[in-house]
Short mmCIF file of C-alpha atoms in Angstrom, two decimals:
data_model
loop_
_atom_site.label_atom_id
_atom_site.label_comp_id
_atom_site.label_asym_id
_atom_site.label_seq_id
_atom_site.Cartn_x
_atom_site.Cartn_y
_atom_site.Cartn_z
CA UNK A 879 58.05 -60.55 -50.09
CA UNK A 880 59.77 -58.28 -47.52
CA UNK A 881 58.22 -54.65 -47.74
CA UNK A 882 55.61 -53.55 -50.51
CA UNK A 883 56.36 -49.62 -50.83
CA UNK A 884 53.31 -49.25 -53.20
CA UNK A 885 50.80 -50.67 -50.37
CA UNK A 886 53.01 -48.43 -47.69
CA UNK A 887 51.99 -45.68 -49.86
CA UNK A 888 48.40 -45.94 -50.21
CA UNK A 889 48.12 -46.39 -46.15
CA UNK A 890 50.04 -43.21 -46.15
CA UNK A 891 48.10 -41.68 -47.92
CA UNK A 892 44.65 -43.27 -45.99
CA UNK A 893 46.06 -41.99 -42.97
CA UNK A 894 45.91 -38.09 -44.37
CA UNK A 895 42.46 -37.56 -42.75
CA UNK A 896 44.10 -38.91 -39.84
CA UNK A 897 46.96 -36.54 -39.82
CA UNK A 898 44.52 -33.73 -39.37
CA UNK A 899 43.01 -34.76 -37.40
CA UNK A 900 45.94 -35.70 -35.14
CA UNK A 901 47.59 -32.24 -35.75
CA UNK A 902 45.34 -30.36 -33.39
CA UNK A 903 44.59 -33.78 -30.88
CA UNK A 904 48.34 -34.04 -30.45
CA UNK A 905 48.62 -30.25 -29.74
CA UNK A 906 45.94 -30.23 -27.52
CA UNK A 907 47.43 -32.99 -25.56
CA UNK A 908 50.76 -30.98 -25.38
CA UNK A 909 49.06 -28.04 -24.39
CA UNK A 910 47.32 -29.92 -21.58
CA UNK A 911 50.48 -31.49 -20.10
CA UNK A 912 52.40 -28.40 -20.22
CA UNK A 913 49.44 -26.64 -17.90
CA UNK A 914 49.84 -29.70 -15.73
CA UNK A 915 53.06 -28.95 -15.37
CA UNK A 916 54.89 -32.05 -16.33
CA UNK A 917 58.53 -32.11 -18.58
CA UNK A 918 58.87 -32.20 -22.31
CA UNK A 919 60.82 -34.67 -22.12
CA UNK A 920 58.38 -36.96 -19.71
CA UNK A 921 54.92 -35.76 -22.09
CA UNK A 922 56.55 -36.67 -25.21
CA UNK A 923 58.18 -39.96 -24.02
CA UNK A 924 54.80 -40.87 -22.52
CA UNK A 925 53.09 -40.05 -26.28
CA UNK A 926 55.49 -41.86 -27.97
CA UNK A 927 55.52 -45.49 -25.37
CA UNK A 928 51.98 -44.96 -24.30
CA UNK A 929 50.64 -43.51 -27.92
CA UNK A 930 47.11 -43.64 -26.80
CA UNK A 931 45.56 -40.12 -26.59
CA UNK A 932 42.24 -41.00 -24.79
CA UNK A 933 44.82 -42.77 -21.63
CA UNK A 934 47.07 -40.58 -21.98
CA UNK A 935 44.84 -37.20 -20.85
CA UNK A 936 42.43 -39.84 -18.64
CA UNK A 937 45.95 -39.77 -16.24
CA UNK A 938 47.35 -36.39 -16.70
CA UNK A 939 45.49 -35.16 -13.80
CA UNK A 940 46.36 -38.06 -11.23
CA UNK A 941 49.93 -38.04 -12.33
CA UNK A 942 50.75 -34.60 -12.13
CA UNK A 943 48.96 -34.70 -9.09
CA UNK A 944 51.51 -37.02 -7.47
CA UNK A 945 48.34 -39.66 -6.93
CA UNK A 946 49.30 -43.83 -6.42
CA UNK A 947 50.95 -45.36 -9.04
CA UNK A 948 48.07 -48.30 -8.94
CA UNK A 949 45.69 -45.61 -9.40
CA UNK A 950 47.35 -44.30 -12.90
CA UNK A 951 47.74 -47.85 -13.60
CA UNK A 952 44.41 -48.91 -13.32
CA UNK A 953 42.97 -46.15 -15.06
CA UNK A 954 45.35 -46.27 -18.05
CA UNK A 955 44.74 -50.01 -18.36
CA UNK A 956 41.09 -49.70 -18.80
CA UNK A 957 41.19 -46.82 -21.07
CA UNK A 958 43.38 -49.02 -23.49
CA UNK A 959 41.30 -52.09 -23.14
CA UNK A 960 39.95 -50.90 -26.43
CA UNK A 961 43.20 -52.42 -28.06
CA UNK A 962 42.46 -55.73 -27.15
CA UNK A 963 39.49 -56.12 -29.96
CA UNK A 964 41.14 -53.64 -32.04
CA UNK A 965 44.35 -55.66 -32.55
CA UNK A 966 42.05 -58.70 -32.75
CA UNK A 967 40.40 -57.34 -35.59
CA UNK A 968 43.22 -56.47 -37.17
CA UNK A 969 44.94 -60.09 -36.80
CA UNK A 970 43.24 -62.33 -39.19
CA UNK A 971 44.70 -60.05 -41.88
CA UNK A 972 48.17 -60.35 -41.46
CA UNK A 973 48.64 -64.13 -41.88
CA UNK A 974 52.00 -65.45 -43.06
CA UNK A 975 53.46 -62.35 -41.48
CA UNK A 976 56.68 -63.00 -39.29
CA UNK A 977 56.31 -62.68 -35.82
CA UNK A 978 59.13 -60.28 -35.23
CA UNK A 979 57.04 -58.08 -37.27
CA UNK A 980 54.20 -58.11 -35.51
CA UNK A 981 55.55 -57.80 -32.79
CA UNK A 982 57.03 -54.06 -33.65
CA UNK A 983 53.71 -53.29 -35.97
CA UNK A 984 51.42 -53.85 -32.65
CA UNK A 985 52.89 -50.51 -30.87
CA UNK A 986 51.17 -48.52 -33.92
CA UNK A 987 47.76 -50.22 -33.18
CA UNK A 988 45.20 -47.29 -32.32
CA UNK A 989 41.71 -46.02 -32.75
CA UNK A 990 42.48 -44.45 -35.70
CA UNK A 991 45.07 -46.81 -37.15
CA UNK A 992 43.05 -49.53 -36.37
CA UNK A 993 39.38 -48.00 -38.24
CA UNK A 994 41.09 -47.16 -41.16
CA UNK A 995 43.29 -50.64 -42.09
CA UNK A 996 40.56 -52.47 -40.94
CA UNK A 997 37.62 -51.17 -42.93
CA UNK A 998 39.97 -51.30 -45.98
CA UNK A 999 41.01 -54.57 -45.10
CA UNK A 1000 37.16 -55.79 -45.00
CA UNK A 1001 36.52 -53.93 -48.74
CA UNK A 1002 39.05 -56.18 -49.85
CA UNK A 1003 38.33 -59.45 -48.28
CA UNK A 1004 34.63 -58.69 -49.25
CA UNK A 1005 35.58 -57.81 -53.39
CA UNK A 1006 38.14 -61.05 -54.09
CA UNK A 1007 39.84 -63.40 -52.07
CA UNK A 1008 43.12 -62.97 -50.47
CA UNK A 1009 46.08 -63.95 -52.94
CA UNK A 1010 49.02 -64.95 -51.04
CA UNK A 1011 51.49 -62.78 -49.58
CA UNK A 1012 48.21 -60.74 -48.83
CA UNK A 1013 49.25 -60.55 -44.71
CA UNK A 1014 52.48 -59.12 -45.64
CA UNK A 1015 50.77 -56.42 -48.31
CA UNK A 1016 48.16 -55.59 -45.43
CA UNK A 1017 51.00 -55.34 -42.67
CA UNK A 1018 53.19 -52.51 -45.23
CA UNK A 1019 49.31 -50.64 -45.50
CA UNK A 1020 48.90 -50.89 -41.67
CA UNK A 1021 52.39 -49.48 -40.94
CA UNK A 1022 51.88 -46.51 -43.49
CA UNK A 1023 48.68 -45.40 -42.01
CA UNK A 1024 50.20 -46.35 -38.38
CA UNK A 1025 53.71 -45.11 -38.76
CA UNK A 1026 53.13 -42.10 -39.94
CA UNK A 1027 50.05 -41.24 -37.53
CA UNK A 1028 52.48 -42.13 -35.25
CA UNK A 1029 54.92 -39.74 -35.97
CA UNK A 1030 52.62 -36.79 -36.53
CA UNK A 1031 51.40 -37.58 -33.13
CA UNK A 1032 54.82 -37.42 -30.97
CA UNK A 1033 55.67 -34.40 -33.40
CA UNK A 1034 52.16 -32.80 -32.82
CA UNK A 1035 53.13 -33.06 -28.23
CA UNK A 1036 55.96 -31.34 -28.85
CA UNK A 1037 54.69 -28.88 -30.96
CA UNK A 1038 51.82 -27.92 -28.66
CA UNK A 1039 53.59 -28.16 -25.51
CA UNK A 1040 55.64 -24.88 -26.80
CA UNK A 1041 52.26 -23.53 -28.53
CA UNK A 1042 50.79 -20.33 -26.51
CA UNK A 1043 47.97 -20.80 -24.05
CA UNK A 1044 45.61 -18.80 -24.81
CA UNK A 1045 43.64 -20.13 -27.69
CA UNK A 1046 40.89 -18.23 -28.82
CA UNK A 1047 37.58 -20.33 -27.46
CA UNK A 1048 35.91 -21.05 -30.86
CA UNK A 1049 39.10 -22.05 -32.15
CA UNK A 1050 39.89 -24.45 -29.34
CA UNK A 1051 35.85 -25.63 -29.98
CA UNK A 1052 36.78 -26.43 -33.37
CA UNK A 1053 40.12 -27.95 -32.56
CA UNK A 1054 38.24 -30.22 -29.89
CA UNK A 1055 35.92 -31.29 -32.78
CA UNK A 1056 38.13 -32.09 -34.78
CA UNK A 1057 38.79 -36.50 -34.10
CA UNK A 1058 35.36 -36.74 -33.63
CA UNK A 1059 34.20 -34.92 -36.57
CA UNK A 1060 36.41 -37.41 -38.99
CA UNK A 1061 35.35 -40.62 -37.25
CA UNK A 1062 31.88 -39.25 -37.78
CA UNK A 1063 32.18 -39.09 -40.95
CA UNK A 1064 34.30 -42.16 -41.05
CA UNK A 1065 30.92 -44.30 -40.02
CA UNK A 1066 28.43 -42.24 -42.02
CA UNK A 1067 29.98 -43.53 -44.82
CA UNK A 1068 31.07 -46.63 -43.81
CA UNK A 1069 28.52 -47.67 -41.23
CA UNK A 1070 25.63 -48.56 -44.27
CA UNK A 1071 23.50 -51.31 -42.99
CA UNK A 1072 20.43 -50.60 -40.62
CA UNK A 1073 21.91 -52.53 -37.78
CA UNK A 1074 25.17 -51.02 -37.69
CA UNK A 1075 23.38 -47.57 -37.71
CA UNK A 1076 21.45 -48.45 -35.09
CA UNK A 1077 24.63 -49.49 -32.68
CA UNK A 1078 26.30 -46.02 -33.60
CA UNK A 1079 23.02 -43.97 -32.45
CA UNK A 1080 22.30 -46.12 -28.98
CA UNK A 1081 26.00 -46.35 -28.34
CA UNK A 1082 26.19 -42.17 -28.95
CA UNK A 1083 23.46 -41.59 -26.34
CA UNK A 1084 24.01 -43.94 -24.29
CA UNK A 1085 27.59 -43.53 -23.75
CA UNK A 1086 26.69 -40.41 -21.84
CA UNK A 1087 25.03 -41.73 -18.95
CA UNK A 1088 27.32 -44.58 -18.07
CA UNK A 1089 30.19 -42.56 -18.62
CA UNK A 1090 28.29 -40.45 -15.69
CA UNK A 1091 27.94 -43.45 -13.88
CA UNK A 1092 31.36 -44.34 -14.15
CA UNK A 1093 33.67 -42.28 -16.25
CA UNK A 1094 36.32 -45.11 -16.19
CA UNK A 1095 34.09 -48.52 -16.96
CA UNK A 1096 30.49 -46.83 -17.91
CA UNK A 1097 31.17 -46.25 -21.47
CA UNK A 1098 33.23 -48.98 -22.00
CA UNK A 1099 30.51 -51.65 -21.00
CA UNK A 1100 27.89 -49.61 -22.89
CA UNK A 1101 29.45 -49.86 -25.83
CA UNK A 1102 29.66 -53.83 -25.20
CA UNK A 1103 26.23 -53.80 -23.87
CA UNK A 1104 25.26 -52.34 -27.46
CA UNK A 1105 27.36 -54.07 -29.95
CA UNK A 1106 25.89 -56.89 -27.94
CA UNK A 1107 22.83 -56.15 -28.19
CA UNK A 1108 22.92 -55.33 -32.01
CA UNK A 1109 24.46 -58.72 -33.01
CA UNK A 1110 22.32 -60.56 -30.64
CA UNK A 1111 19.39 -58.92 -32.85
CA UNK A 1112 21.07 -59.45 -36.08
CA UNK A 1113 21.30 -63.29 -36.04
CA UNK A 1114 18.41 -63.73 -34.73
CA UNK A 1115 16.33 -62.15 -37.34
CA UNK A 1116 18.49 -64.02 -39.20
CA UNK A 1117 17.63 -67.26 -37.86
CA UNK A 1118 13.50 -66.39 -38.03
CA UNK A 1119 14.00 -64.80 -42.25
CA UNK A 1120 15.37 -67.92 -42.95
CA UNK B 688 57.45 -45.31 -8.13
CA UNK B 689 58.78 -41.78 -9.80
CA UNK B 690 56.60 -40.74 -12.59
CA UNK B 691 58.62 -41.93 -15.44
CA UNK B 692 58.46 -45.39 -14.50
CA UNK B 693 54.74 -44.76 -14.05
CA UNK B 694 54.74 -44.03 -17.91
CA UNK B 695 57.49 -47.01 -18.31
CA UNK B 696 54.46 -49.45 -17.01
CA UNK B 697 51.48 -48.23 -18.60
CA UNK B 698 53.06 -48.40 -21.69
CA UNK B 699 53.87 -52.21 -21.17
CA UNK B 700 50.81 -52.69 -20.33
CA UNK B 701 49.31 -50.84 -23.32
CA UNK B 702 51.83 -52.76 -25.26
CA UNK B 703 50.73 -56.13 -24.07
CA UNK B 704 46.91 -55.79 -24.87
CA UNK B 705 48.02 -54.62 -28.59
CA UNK B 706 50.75 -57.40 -29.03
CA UNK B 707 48.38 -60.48 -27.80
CA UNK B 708 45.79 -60.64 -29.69
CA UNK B 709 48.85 -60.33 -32.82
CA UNK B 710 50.53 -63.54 -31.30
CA UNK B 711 47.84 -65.67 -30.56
CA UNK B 712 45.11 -64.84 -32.80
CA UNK B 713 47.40 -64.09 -36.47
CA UNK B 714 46.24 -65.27 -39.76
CA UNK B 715 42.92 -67.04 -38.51
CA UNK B 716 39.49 -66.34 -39.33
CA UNK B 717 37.59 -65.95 -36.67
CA UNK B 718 33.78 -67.25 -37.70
CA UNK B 719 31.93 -65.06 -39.65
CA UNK B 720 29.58 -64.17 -36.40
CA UNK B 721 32.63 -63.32 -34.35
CA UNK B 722 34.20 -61.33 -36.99
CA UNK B 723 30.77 -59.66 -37.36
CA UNK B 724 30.40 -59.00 -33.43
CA UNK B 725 34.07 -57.41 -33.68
CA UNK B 726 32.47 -54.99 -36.32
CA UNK B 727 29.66 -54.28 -34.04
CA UNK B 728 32.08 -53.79 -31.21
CA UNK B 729 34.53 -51.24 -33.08
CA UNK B 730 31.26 -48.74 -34.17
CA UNK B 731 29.83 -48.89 -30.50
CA UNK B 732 33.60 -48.35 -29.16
CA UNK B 733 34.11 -45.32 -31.62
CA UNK B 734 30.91 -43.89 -31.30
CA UNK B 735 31.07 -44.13 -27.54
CA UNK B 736 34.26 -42.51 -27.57
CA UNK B 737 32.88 -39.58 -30.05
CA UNK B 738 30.32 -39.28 -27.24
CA UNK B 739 32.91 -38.95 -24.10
CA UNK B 740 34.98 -36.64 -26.04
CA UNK B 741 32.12 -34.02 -26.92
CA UNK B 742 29.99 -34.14 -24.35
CA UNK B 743 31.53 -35.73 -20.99
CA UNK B 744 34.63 -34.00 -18.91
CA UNK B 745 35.39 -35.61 -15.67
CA UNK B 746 32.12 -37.74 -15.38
CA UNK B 747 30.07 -34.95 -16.24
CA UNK B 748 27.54 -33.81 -18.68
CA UNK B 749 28.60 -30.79 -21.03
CA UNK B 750 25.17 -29.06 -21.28
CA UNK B 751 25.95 -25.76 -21.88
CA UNK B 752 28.12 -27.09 -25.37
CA UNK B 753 26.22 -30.11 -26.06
CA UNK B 754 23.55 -28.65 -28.79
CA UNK B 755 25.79 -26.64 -30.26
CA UNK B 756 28.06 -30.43 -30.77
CA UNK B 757 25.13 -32.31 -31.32
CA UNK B 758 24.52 -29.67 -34.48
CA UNK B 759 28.02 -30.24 -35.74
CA UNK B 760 27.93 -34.21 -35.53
CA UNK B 761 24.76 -33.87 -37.37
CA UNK B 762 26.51 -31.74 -40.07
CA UNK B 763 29.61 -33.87 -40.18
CA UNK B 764 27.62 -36.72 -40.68
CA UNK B 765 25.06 -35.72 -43.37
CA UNK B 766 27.57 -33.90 -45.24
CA UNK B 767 30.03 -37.43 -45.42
CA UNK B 768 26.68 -39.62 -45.86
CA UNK B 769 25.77 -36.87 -48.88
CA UNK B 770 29.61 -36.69 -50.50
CA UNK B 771 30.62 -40.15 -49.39
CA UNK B 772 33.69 -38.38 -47.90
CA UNK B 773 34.68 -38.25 -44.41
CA UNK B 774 37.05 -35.16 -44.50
CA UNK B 775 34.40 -33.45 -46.15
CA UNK B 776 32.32 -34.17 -43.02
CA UNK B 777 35.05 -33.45 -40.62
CA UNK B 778 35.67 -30.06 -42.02
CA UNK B 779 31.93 -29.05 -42.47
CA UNK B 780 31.31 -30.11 -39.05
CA UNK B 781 34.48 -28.35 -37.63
CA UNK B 782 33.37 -25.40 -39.15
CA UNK B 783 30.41 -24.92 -37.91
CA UNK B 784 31.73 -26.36 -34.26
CA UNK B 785 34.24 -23.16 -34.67
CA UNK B 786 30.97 -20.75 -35.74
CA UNK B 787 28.74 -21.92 -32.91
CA UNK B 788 31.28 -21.91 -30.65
CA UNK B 789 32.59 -18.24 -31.67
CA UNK B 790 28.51 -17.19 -31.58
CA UNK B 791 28.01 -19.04 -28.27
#
């Protein structure tokens, strides 16, 4: 099997929420780099080769500021240290795939377009097991939800690097809210058993002071520390219920 | 360096830590406590980054707009938990971020 348009399809059409939300991310971000001064032409090539919103404004300052390369480096390499268990998650569902493939599918990997494949791809695995062919199915649903956020987001930069500057407050409140608010909702439905609840609530507050202890590593390692933590305390009530 | 080979190199590097775990790790289970720890991993790492988005810029703690977030998540995620529908939590959460934020 080459390309299943029917599973494209429905991961086009589980990426919708993600659309929206990208709409007004992907403006913002436009917004922001035309303030900083940079080129069209530079902001949307970075959003389309970087693709990674939360790197992407973590450097806008030092690079429009002319600061060391190693410095912009650095900084963009640990925000998108995420990807590494992101794409792992993602890999044990595309078996059988060609590696050419993956290879192209991997730039679409992202917060978004990982949560929402990935949670689907669980349902699945969970309800029957996989027929074959399944890796190539779950690659076509990956692409539609990754594809197309992808091209809302490059669309969305250069839409909001022409959009006017001064946005109301309470709209640009909302628009800020906007990511969050779906992934938010994403895990209150999703999220169900007591453990997992637990790591979203300790990792939500205590994100905050290690990301004031360091805003590049602090809530990274937090979020470890929890996640951690939270399976740690899983198995071994686990191991003493059984 | 000039800034567009800058971007040229962090996305390679963004590149590479998507594409590895694809190459090396493809079509194996990982065992069921790994797979679980990866679960773990993903809610902390989204919920962290929830956290940095509404309520840190540049290190620091947004007090001043901090309730008025904390009030939306709430609503966003009630309203999902209640409707089983995340856009329905995204949007009743936006809203009221937009209404506090108009008030405030």
């Amino acid at each position: 099997m080459l390309f299943s348009g029917r599973r494209f399809g429905q991961g086009m059409r589980a990426a919708v929420p993600i659309w929206i939300a990208f709409v007004p991310s992907s403006i913002a971000w436009g917004i922001a780099a035309q303030t900083h001064r940079l080129p069209l032409a530079e902001v949307v090539f970075m959003s389309a080769w970087v693709y990674s919103g939360p790197a992407q404004f973590a450097v806008l300052g030092p690079l429009s500021e002319g600061r060391p390369a190693l410095q912009v480096l650095i900084t963009g390499f640990l925000m998108n240290l995420r990807f590494l268990p992101m794409s792992a998650g993602l890999a044990p569902y595309f078996g059988g795939t060609p590696r050419l493939k993956l290879l192209l599918a991997s730039h679409f990997v992202s917060a978004s377009s990982f949560i929402v494949p990935y949670l689907q791809f669980q349902k699945e695995a969970s309800a029957a097991p996989s027929p074959p062919g399944a890796g190539q199915r779950n690659l076509c649903f990956f692409l539609g939800v990754g594809a197309s956020s992808f091209l809302v987001w490059v669309a969305g930069t250069a839409a909001g690097y022409g959009f006017a500057l001064s946005v109301p407050p309470g709209f640009e409140e909302a628009l800020k809210f906007i990511l969050p608010g779906y992934f938010t909702g994403l895990l209150a439905v999703e999220a169900r058993d007591r453990t997992a609840r637990q790591i979203c609530l300790a990792s939500l507050v205590l994100a905050v002071p290690a990301g004031a202890a360091s805003a590049d590593w602090g809530w990274l390692l937090s979020a470890a520390a929890v996640a951690t933590a939270g399976w740690s305390l899983e198995r071994w009530i686990a191991r003493a219920s059984s | 360096m000039d800034r567009t080979g800058v971007i040229l190199i962090m996305g390679l590097m963004a590149y590479a830590l998507r594409v590895v775990p694809q190459v090396l790790l493809v079509g194996r289970r990982f065992p069921e406590g790994w797979d679980r720890w990866l679960r773990c991993l993903s809610y902390a790492l989204i919920c962290s980054i929830v956290a940095m988005t509404l309520f840190m810029t540049g290190g620091r703690f947004e007090s001043n707009a901090a309730p008025r977030r904390v009030a939306a998540l709430a609503a966003a995620a009630l309203v999902a938990h209640r409707t089983q529908s995340p856009v329905a939590g995204m949007m009743a959460g936006t809203a009221l971020a937009a209404v506090l934020g108009w008030l405030g």
